[in-house]
């Protein structure tokens, strides 16, 4: 081939060599003299573009990605597109979550080696690396591959492209640029128009229909938009690129995309000027997509055979002549997918390939026995966050810190919607005390985050704690197996935890108060005179339960159910005695209010309580312990309901159990109103500690509804913000760059007269909402559709409540920024992270580190929690022994585990005064291990989030089901079907 020939000659030669009919979708790419990758211009001579051909590698790659791969008529074309997807995955260009990645690779594997065989799969995956760190996803890849039985290579290509085309980064090549304000962004071009990314998050899109002209001047890339219907001016957007060459290269590819996808035929060349030329003479050359589609439909070509170089199997469909009808070779679209972006904010919503791929942690509840096999196609989704099983958690702490540090040091900018560093899987002292292990929570939460991880703590990994399977089996055979025994045992295990919680007040808090002159005597008497009788009573109650269990365990099951093989009589006796303590329980409302008033009026008492919360023994907020006695009544009621449901009416223990249930139900009904008010009051005060820039959050009549992470659209793109929804107002905040890690209030929107509408099409941002208030409007985006629906539902409910009130609320936020916006303005304001430390006036009374509160967990895991979720969490508390195992560890380690407040707290034994470590479960996925994980034990469940994987083993089917039930309450948010009303903030 002559070098003087135009680029089109080389392009056509390659397509002819491949017998490729739809070659117009492809292009030739090579590095120019500046090592910048450029496309071969089909009109220019090759010699003018490739100066040193012997030293240049020209690549044949996909250039134009159509919106629907069904538009690709030829199987060969789809095969080449599939190879492009495979290459983009390997090079990290096509970024997506772990589940999507595993699903993509599983189709590639099916195309290459055929149907699933575990041995062959493992060998193939060991020899072929489709992505970096592939080993972490191999189990999930094989799970998906197992579901593709009988799928031909052609069908695998089709399904691969069906998945890939829905990914945000499919076919995207990022071109670094800056906007007018100097913010770093990336530009890209697609079949729909020009896209703007911040990181890997799309923040804006300019459809071809809105673009009037594209041009460039030196390093400036200009987009002139068509005038809006409601305005007469024309808007020109300007972006600054690295050099003129970069700018021109991007401009040319934009021109080509517009012509290929929007024009009916190839544009005609411009006439040459007589004297001198102005501007570039570049134009698109070749057939447009419409011309390609028309040509293939008319059958102006011959079907050809081709060989799949990467496939070890032969596709019958590939090697036989195929009918010429359109779509004949396209497999039926039996799959429905929904994907999001790179991080775990995205998820497979549904996937049907013969049978449905279950993508909800709730499905595990349908397994009556843990011995049932989990479907190989199962994946789990929690609040839209797909998580995956990738690394064992026994890595050295310094390795974990090194892995997390690059993410954690990124500022919270537009890309932070899904790019926030996640919480470390275990952390000591949930209140963020200065303990060594707590600093491993997340590298960005403290400058001292270099200490060892509790994951490799000697206490948690003591070899003496490892139980052998033989020991466990012997122990299991010694104990009763009936369900009533395990219900009684749950009473004992949770009573132990409850007694420890009471001791936090009666022993630890009282001892600390006695050493400091910071609390008025009246407040001391009020608190301790009402808690000490409770502690004394429940100490005796626990002894009675443990004595009964000891007798129960000492009798042979063969002797039948004797006097000691029941618990209803013990419960009835003690619940009747407990009614005499109602006078103390009624005082808890007053205790909570008076303590908060004392803290408000005394800086010394505030400092004392804050310091006490940093002690390891105070593993929950202090005011939560004040509510524990009322919460415990709910637990007794639930336990007795389960016992009565289990017993037949003829059982010897049924009558006492039913009487005990009636007694405790009466107590709960009497105190229910107080419990509702106190929980809302406690939650408002707890949120107050996490917020800066608001003086009067707690006011009469205000009710908390939801908190969580959303991205707010501003002049710098999408920026992560923490939103707090109440029944009268919506606050939005950002995390402060201070030692306290509090959230600074940026602004607020009164709910009176507010409207809410979906605006994804208007702003080109997925899961986008526009909130229009009387004086301000903002645009926000959720991480997933499910999150958007929750916020929409709760905000609309709150608006309805506000409308029913007497009118708009007065100015409530004394420290909040002034509102200077015009009524019609939709906020795309200039927020800067510099704002966070600009004002120090309200930070003088800083709280210590609060890095592991529910608010921070939601921030890092990009999710939200409602008051309904908190109420359900109150009901779903559990304690007991579990065996824990890491992914690749040999033995099971016995731990005492307390589940409360969306979190698992780990102790060496139930006698310990404080937890060794904690695991916040918001965002985690709950599943049953698959066969490929080689657990081969009964009653095992798995918790995983991103690369963090844990296996837990219960002692019986009942305890297994109970742990699954309560943990699922933390990993699956409540539906608004249990809707709040103004009179019933949340129902139990």
PDB file of N, CA and C in Angstrom, residues 417 708-714 717-724 730-733 749 754-760 763-772 776-784 787-788 791-792 795 826-829 831:
ATOM      1  N   UNK A 417     -20.124  11.562  45.213  1.00  0.00           N
ATOM      2  CA  UNK A 417     -21.403  10.858  45.378  1.00  0.00           C
ATOM      3  C   UNK A 417     -21.173   9.386  45.612  1.00  0.00           C
ATOM      4  N   UNK A 708     -29.472  11.233  55.521  1.00  0.00           N
ATOM      5  CA  UNK A 708     -28.710  10.441  54.574  1.00  0.00           C
ATOM      6  C   UNK A 708     -27.918  11.291  53.608  1.00  0.00           C
ATOM      7  N   UNK A 709     -27.148  10.615  52.789  1.00  0.00           N
ATOM      8  CA  UNK A 709     -26.238  11.261  51.847  1.00  0.00           C
ATOM      9  C   UNK A 709     -26.904  11.422  50.483  1.00  0.00           C
ATOM     10  N   UNK A 710     -26.864  12.641  49.955  1.00  0.00           N
ATOM     11  CA  UNK A 710     -27.300  12.943  48.600  1.00  0.00           C
ATOM     12  C   UNK A 710     -26.242  13.828  47.962  1.00  0.00           C
ATOM     13  N   UNK A 711     -26.239  13.890  46.650  1.00  0.00           N
ATOM     14  CA  UNK A 711     -25.347  14.821  45.967  1.00  0.00           C
ATOM     15  C   UNK A 711     -26.143  16.046  45.536  1.00  0.00           C
ATOM     16  N   UNK A 712     -25.591  17.202  45.816  1.00  0.00           N
ATOM     17  CA  UNK A 712     -26.252  18.456  45.475  1.00  0.00           C
ATOM     18  C   UNK A 712     -25.537  19.085  44.284  1.00  0.00           C
ATOM     19  N   UNK A 713     -26.321  19.511  43.304  1.00  0.00           N
ATOM     20  CA  UNK A 713     -25.750  20.123  42.104  1.00  0.00           C
ATOM     21  C   UNK A 713     -25.412  21.574  42.389  1.00  0.00           C
ATOM     22  N   UNK A 714     -24.141  21.923  42.206  1.00  0.00           N
ATOM     23  CA  UNK A 714     -23.689  23.294  42.414  1.00  0.00           C
ATOM     24  C   UNK A 714     -22.850  23.713  41.218  1.00  0.00           C
ATOM     25  N   UNK A 717     -20.378  21.227  40.095  1.00  0.00           N
ATOM     26  CA  UNK A 717     -20.880  19.898  39.786  1.00  0.00           C
ATOM     27  C   UNK A 717     -21.588  19.284  40.965  1.00  0.00           C
ATOM     28  N   UNK A 718     -21.650  17.957  40.978  1.00  0.00           N
ATOM     29  CA  UNK A 718     -22.296  17.239  42.065  1.00  0.00           C
ATOM     30  C   UNK A 718     -21.352  17.151  43.257  1.00  0.00           C
ATOM     31  N   UNK A 719     -21.831  17.589  44.415  1.00  0.00           N
ATOM     32  CA  UNK A 719     -21.028  17.547  45.626  1.00  0.00           C
ATOM     33  C   UNK A 719     -21.800  16.810  46.709  1.00  0.00           C
ATOM     34  N   UNK A 720     -21.121  15.911  47.389  1.00  0.00           N
ATOM     35  CA  UNK A 720     -21.790  15.117  48.408  1.00  0.00           C
ATOM     36  C   UNK A 720     -22.197  15.996  49.574  1.00  0.00           C
ATOM     37  N   UNK A 721     -23.427  15.837  49.992  1.00  0.00           N
ATOM     38  CA  UNK A 721     -23.971  16.582  51.115  1.00  0.00           C
ATOM     39  C   UNK A 721     -24.760  15.633  52.009  1.00  0.00           C
ATOM     40  N   UNK A 722     -24.835  15.955  53.279  1.00  0.00           N
ATOM     41  CA  UNK A 722     -25.654  15.188  54.216  1.00  0.00           C
ATOM     42  C   UNK A 722     -26.946  15.957  54.433  1.00  0.00           C
ATOM     43  N   UNK A 723     -28.067  15.287  54.207  1.00  0.00           N
ATOM     44  CA  UNK A 723     -29.381  15.923  54.332  1.00  0.00           C
ATOM     45  C   UNK A 723     -30.097  15.391  55.567  1.00  0.00           C
ATOM     46  N   UNK A 724     -30.819  16.275  56.232  1.00  0.00           N
ATOM     47  CA  UNK A 724     -31.598  15.930  57.418  1.00  0.00           C
ATOM     48  C   UNK A 724     -33.026  16.443  57.216  1.00  0.00           C
ATOM     49  N   UNK A 730     -35.934  21.019  55.829  1.00  0.00           N
ATOM     50  CA  UNK A 730     -34.910  20.141  55.261  1.00  0.00           C
ATOM     51  C   UNK A 730     -33.566  20.859  55.361  1.00  0.00           C
ATOM     52  N   UNK A 731     -32.610  20.253  56.068  1.00  0.00           N
ATOM     53  CA  UNK A 731     -31.264  20.821  56.195  1.00  0.00           C
ATOM     54  C   UNK A 731     -30.319  20.108  55.251  1.00  0.00           C
ATOM     55  N   UNK A 732     -29.367  20.851  54.681  1.00  0.00           N
ATOM     56  CA  UNK A 732     -28.286  20.182  53.957  1.00  0.00           C
ATOM     57  C   UNK A 732     -26.946  20.683  54.482  1.00  0.00           C
ATOM     58  N   UNK A 733     -26.032  19.725  54.646  1.00  0.00           N
ATOM     59  CA  UNK A 733     -24.772  19.986  55.333  1.00  0.00           C
ATOM     60  C   UNK A 733     -23.624  19.320  54.581  1.00  0.00           C
ATOM     61  N   UNK A 749     -34.302  24.438  53.745  1.00  0.00           N
ATOM     62  CA  UNK A 749     -35.503  24.734  52.971  1.00  0.00           C
ATOM     63  C   UNK A 749     -36.730  24.428  53.829  1.00  0.00           C
ATOM     64  N   UNK A 754     -43.417  23.775  49.575  1.00  0.00           N
ATOM     65  CA  UNK A 754     -42.367  23.179  48.743  1.00  0.00           C
ATOM     66  C   UNK A 754     -42.997  22.208  47.749  1.00  0.00           C
ATOM     67  N   UNK A 755     -42.362  22.079  46.582  1.00  0.00           N
ATOM     68  CA  UNK A 755     -42.745  21.061  45.605  1.00  0.00           C
ATOM     69  C   UNK A 755     -41.528  20.219  45.277  1.00  0.00           C
ATOM     70  N   UNK A 756     -41.769  18.981  44.858  1.00  0.00           N
ATOM     71  CA  UNK A 756     -40.682  18.063  44.520  1.00  0.00           C
ATOM     72  C   UNK A 756     -41.007  17.400  43.191  1.00  0.00           C
ATOM     73  N   UNK A 757     -40.010  17.326  42.318  1.00  0.00           N
ATOM     74  CA  UNK A 757     -40.242  16.727  40.998  1.00  0.00           C
ATOM     75  C   UNK A 757     -38.963  16.055  40.505  1.00  0.00           C
ATOM     76  N   UNK A 758     -39.129  14.970  39.759  1.00  0.00           N
ATOM     77  CA  UNK A 758     -37.994  14.303  39.146  1.00  0.00           C
ATOM     78  C   UNK A 758     -37.474  15.149  37.985  1.00  0.00           C
ATOM     79  N   UNK A 759     -36.155  15.246  37.866  1.00  0.00           N
ATOM     80  CA  UNK A 759     -35.593  16.131  36.837  1.00  0.00           C
ATOM     81  C   UNK A 759     -34.356  15.517  36.199  1.00  0.00           C
ATOM     82  N   UNK A 760     -34.383  14.209  36.040  1.00  0.00           N
ATOM     83  CA  UNK A 760     -33.228  13.526  35.464  1.00  0.00           C
ATOM     84  C   UNK A 760     -32.968  13.976  34.044  1.00  0.00           C
ATOM     85  N   UNK A 763     -31.494  17.745  33.811  1.00  0.00           N
ATOM     86  CA  UNK A 763     -30.117  17.998  34.231  1.00  0.00           C
ATOM     87  C   UNK A 763     -29.146  16.934  33.753  1.00  0.00           C
ATOM     88  N   UNK A 764     -29.650  15.848  33.187  1.00  0.00           N
ATOM     89  CA  UNK A 764     -28.769  14.797  32.707  1.00  0.00           C
ATOM     90  C   UNK A 764     -28.049  14.061  33.816  1.00  0.00           C
ATOM     91  N   UNK A 765     -28.635  14.042  34.998  1.00  0.00           N
ATOM     92  CA  UNK A 765     -28.035  13.386  36.160  1.00  0.00           C
ATOM     93  C   UNK A 765     -28.971  12.271  36.614  1.00  0.00           C
ATOM     94  N   UNK A 766     -28.474  11.056  36.784  1.00  0.00           N
ATOM     95  CA  UNK A 766     -29.345   9.951  37.212  1.00  0.00           C
ATOM     96  C   UNK A 766     -29.926  10.184  38.602  1.00  0.00           C
ATOM     97  N   UNK A 767     -31.150   9.710  38.806  1.00  0.00           N
ATOM     98  CA  UNK A 767     -31.827   9.734  40.112  1.00  0.00           C
ATOM     99  C   UNK A 767     -31.864  11.146  40.688  1.00  0.00           C
ATOM    100  N   UNK A 768     -32.263  12.081  39.833  1.00  0.00           N
ATOM    101  CA  UNK A 768     -32.177  13.506  40.165  1.00  0.00           C
ATOM    102  C   UNK A 768     -33.545  14.059  40.565  1.00  0.00           C
ATOM    103  N   UNK A 769     -33.558  14.929  41.569  1.00  0.00           N
ATOM    104  CA  UNK A 769     -34.778  15.576  42.044  1.00  0.00           C
ATOM    105  C   UNK A 769     -34.553  17.081  42.126  1.00  0.00           C
ATOM    106  N   UNK A 770     -35.585  17.841  41.838  1.00  0.00           N
ATOM    107  CA  UNK A 770     -35.555  19.289  42.042  1.00  0.00           C
ATOM    108  C   UNK A 770     -36.520  19.629  43.160  1.00  0.00           C
ATOM    109  N   UNK A 771     -36.014  20.284  44.203  1.00  0.00           N
ATOM    110  CA  UNK A 771     -36.822  20.704  45.341  1.00  0.00           C
ATOM    111  C   UNK A 771     -37.012  22.209  45.242  1.00  0.00           C
ATOM    112  N   UNK A 772     -38.258  22.638  45.077  1.00  0.00           N
ATOM    113  CA  UNK A 772     -38.557  24.061  44.893  1.00  0.00           C
ATOM    114  C   UNK A 772     -39.256  24.601  46.131  1.00  0.00           C
ATOM    115  N   UNK A 776     -36.077  29.426  47.432  1.00  0.00           N
ATOM    116  CA  UNK A 776     -34.864  28.759  46.968  1.00  0.00           C
ATOM    117  C   UNK A 776     -35.228  27.408  46.379  1.00  0.00           C
ATOM    118  N   UNK A 777     -34.479  27.000  45.388  1.00  0.00           N
ATOM    119  CA  UNK A 777     -34.638  25.668  44.813  1.00  0.00           C
ATOM    120  C   UNK A 777     -33.276  25.015  44.717  1.00  0.00           C
ATOM    121  N   UNK A 778     -33.243  23.701  44.934  1.00  0.00           N
ATOM    122  CA  UNK A 778     -31.986  22.970  44.817  1.00  0.00           C
ATOM    123  C   UNK A 778     -32.225  21.697  44.011  1.00  0.00           C
ATOM    124  N   UNK A 779     -31.142  21.224  43.395  1.00  0.00           N
ATOM    125  CA  UNK A 779     -31.179  19.991  42.624  1.00  0.00           C
ATOM    126  C   UNK A 779     -30.283  18.984  43.335  1.00  0.00           C
ATOM    127  N   UNK A 780     -30.843  17.808  43.631  1.00  0.00           N
ATOM    128  CA  UNK A 780     -30.098  16.775  44.334  1.00  0.00           C
ATOM    129  C   UNK A 780     -30.195  15.467  43.563  1.00  0.00           C
ATOM    130  N   UNK A 781     -29.232  14.590  43.787  1.00  0.00           N
ATOM    131  CA  UNK A 781     -29.223  13.277  43.134  1.00  0.00           C
ATOM    132  C   UNK A 781     -28.920  12.211  44.176  1.00  0.00           C
ATOM    133  N   UNK A 782     -29.689  11.133  44.126  1.00  0.00           N
ATOM    134  CA  UNK A 782     -29.465   9.993  45.014  1.00  0.00           C
ATOM    135  C   UNK A 782     -28.511   9.003  44.354  1.00  0.00           C
ATOM    136  N   UNK A 783     -27.961   8.104  45.145  1.00  0.00           N
ATOM    137  CA  UNK A 783     -27.003   7.135  44.612  1.00  0.00           C
ATOM    138  C   UNK A 783     -27.698   6.058  43.792  1.00  0.00           C
ATOM    139  N   UNK A 784     -28.947   5.759  44.124  1.00  0.00           N
ATOM    140  CA  UNK A 784     -29.687   4.722  43.405  1.00  0.00           C
ATOM    141  C   UNK A 784     -31.140   5.143  43.265  1.00  0.00           C
ATOM    142  N   UNK A 787     -32.922   4.690  46.616  1.00  0.00           N
ATOM    143  CA  UNK A 787     -32.696   5.803  47.535  1.00  0.00           C
ATOM    144  C   UNK A 787     -33.533   7.015  47.138  1.00  0.00           C
ATOM    145  N   UNK A 788     -33.596   7.296  45.847  1.00  0.00           N
ATOM    146  CA  UNK A 788     -34.391   8.432  45.378  1.00  0.00           C
ATOM    147  C   UNK A 788     -35.859   8.246  45.761  1.00  0.00           C
ATOM    148  N   UNK A 791     -36.411   8.983  49.501  1.00  0.00           N
ATOM    149  CA  UNK A 791     -36.393  10.417  49.782  1.00  0.00           C
ATOM    150  C   UNK A 791     -37.651  11.095  49.233  1.00  0.00           C
ATOM    151  N   UNK A 792     -38.029  10.726  48.023  1.00  0.00           N
ATOM    152  CA  UNK A 792     -39.220  11.346  47.427  1.00  0.00           C
ATOM    153  C   UNK A 792     -40.441  11.103  48.299  1.00  0.00           C
ATOM    154  N   UNK A 795     -40.053  13.043  51.729  1.00  0.00           N
ATOM    155  CA  UNK A 795     -40.164  14.500  51.575  1.00  0.00           C
ATOM    156  C   UNK A 795     -41.600  14.886  51.254  1.00  0.00           C
ATOM    157  N   UNK A 826     -32.915  28.269  40.406  1.00  0.00           N
ATOM    158  CA  UNK A 826     -32.592  26.880  40.721  1.00  0.00           C
ATOM    159  C   UNK A 826     -31.124  26.839  41.089  1.00  0.00           C
ATOM    160  N   UNK A 827     -30.837  26.341  42.256  1.00  0.00           N
ATOM    161  CA  UNK A 827     -29.495  26.463  42.790  1.00  0.00           C
ATOM    162  C   UNK A 827     -28.489  25.647  42.014  1.00  0.00           C
ATOM    163  N   UNK A 828     -27.591  26.336  41.348  1.00  0.00           N
ATOM    164  CA  UNK A 828     -26.370  25.722  40.848  1.00  0.00           C
ATOM    165  C   UNK A 828     -25.290  26.644  41.394  1.00  0.00           C
ATOM    166  N   UNK A 829     -25.300  26.814  42.745  1.00  0.00           N
ATOM    167  CA  UNK A 829     -24.515  27.858  43.367  1.00  0.00           C
ATOM    168  C   UNK A 829     -23.066  27.460  43.524  1.00  0.00           C
ATOM    169  N   UNK A 831     -20.614  26.558  45.711  1.00  0.00           N
ATOM    170  CA  UNK A 831     -20.213  26.074  47.015  1.00  0.00           C
ATOM    171  C   UNK A 831     -18.782  25.584  46.925  1.00  0.00           C
TER     172      UNK A 831
END
